[in-house]
């Protein structure tokens, strides 16, 4: 094969020389054949790629087609309901709402209503007028120990760091939050000027790296914390245990991406990878966690302090509940991130097989708090593929009080699901630090779309509540939504996730059988 190709190459070069000698107009052939010959010769003698070595030039077509495959499938092959992780119908709904375009759907549903897992809301004969429900319902976050409770929207921006997202994306999100009166979670990458510049409400997410509040050796720095936690824009503090994309796995920002600005914001030095450890160093036991909660509450001036967690070992969460009871110290909120969540990149094993999915996690957290008799002190925030009014109602039905959205807000910014978030090549300027790509995202324009998406999604949730005869998010119960679990069997969430009796987990004698193993394993002395 290689010898034959070599003979052909020499022949082509000879013929090209003759043509040039006969007529100079054939010089343009050099621009075509010589590069191809060089590429072919290189392919023949390189040893890394077998296909190219065995099939010079032609082998390159395979790699070209493979690289174009995702785009070809997305635009020309997949149906409106097949795309992953969000299909075209879902993406188009967000785009339409963010532009305030027509988002109604003609000719009926494209979903197969007899598929297993199909869900719907149970509307009421006694439906109420939309005007009887507040347009943007608020949820008060703050336990009896919180001095400065916060009134939150039922739909907000989930945790996404500056560094993972561009500064233009952060500016647009925060300006959108300001205009729509909802909050913007910073993500674990620290509290940046771009989270503060436009004056939107901020939830400061503090992860295991303690970015923006750390000592040079990576420990928690109380003085740096108080400087930022007392800022007017910062409304709540969130201790990040884990996230849906990669629970139990520390994050890494490669040193190549660590600019002077990012290093200053995170309080780290340049020249090395920024590593987020998998666990916290400020506390090691549930009891120490409660001391840390009290410290953060004090340092913020009494603002709500909560935690973000993707549920793994059930006994560990029950340990936290037991510690709250033992110390009479309550978290103000708990953000439950489903295993299906995640805007950033993660190893496939973590994305696909680590972390409890959102529905089961929500039901478990709600039942645990209710079972210990402390749910009235703590609000539950749901995070994980929430992009529609129906998604909000589903999560409220299972036990959430409000919801966060990350990828939905990215779609509102113009994300096209190119799946290049990890490569710094995001074509829409959302998830990149490349200035040439970032300039395409104009914060002043995209912030309007973020606000519209929020407003229209909340309106959709309110409309659904009205159709079900429900006048407030607090009154959405587990019998509001039904699911097809078999071809001819349907259950409400109340049947799928039966609620525990209040305070039944406070005493071993009344612990339900399905909780008993984890309850006994749970200890306030260790996780």
PDB file of C-alpha atoms in Angstrom, residues 4 33 96 114 148 154 158 214-215 223 256 299 337 348 367 387 415 439 508:
ATOM      1  CA  UNK A   4       1.973   1.995  -4.370  1.00  0.00           C
ATOM      2  CA  UNK A  33      -1.660  18.086  -5.072  1.00  0.00           C
ATOM      3  CA  UNK A  96     -38.771  30.851  23.103  1.00  0.00           C
ATOM      4  CA  UNK A 114     -48.137   5.358  27.591  1.00  0.00           C
ATOM      5  CA  UNK A 148     -31.871  37.986  58.634  1.00  0.00           C
ATOM      6  CA  UNK A 154     -39.375  29.660  43.696  1.00  0.00           C
ATOM      7  CA  UNK A 158     -28.008  27.358  40.407  1.00  0.00           C
ATOM      8  CA  UNK A 214      -8.964  30.726  52.497  1.00  0.00           C
ATOM      9  CA  UNK A 215      -5.495  30.879  53.956  1.00  0.00           C
ATOM     10  CA  UNK A 223     -11.447  37.165  58.461  1.00  0.00           C
ATOM     11  CA  UNK A 256      -3.212  27.089  32.142  1.00  0.00           C
ATOM     12  CA  UNK A 299     -19.674  35.987  60.589  1.00  0.00           C
ATOM     13  CA  UNK A 337     -28.570  18.246  43.895  1.00  0.00           C
ATOM     14  CA  UNK A 348     -18.199   9.502  32.792  1.00  0.00           C
ATOM     15  CA  UNK A 367     -38.884  12.509  54.987  1.00  0.00           C
ATOM     16  CA  UNK A 387     -36.196  24.027  33.177  1.00  0.00           C
ATOM     17  CA  UNK A 415     -26.056  27.806  25.040  1.00  0.00           C
ATOM     18  CA  UNK A 439     -17.058  38.670  23.096  1.00  0.00           C
ATOM     19  CA  UNK A 508     -35.622   4.232  67.882  1.00  0.00           C
TER      20      UNK A 508
END
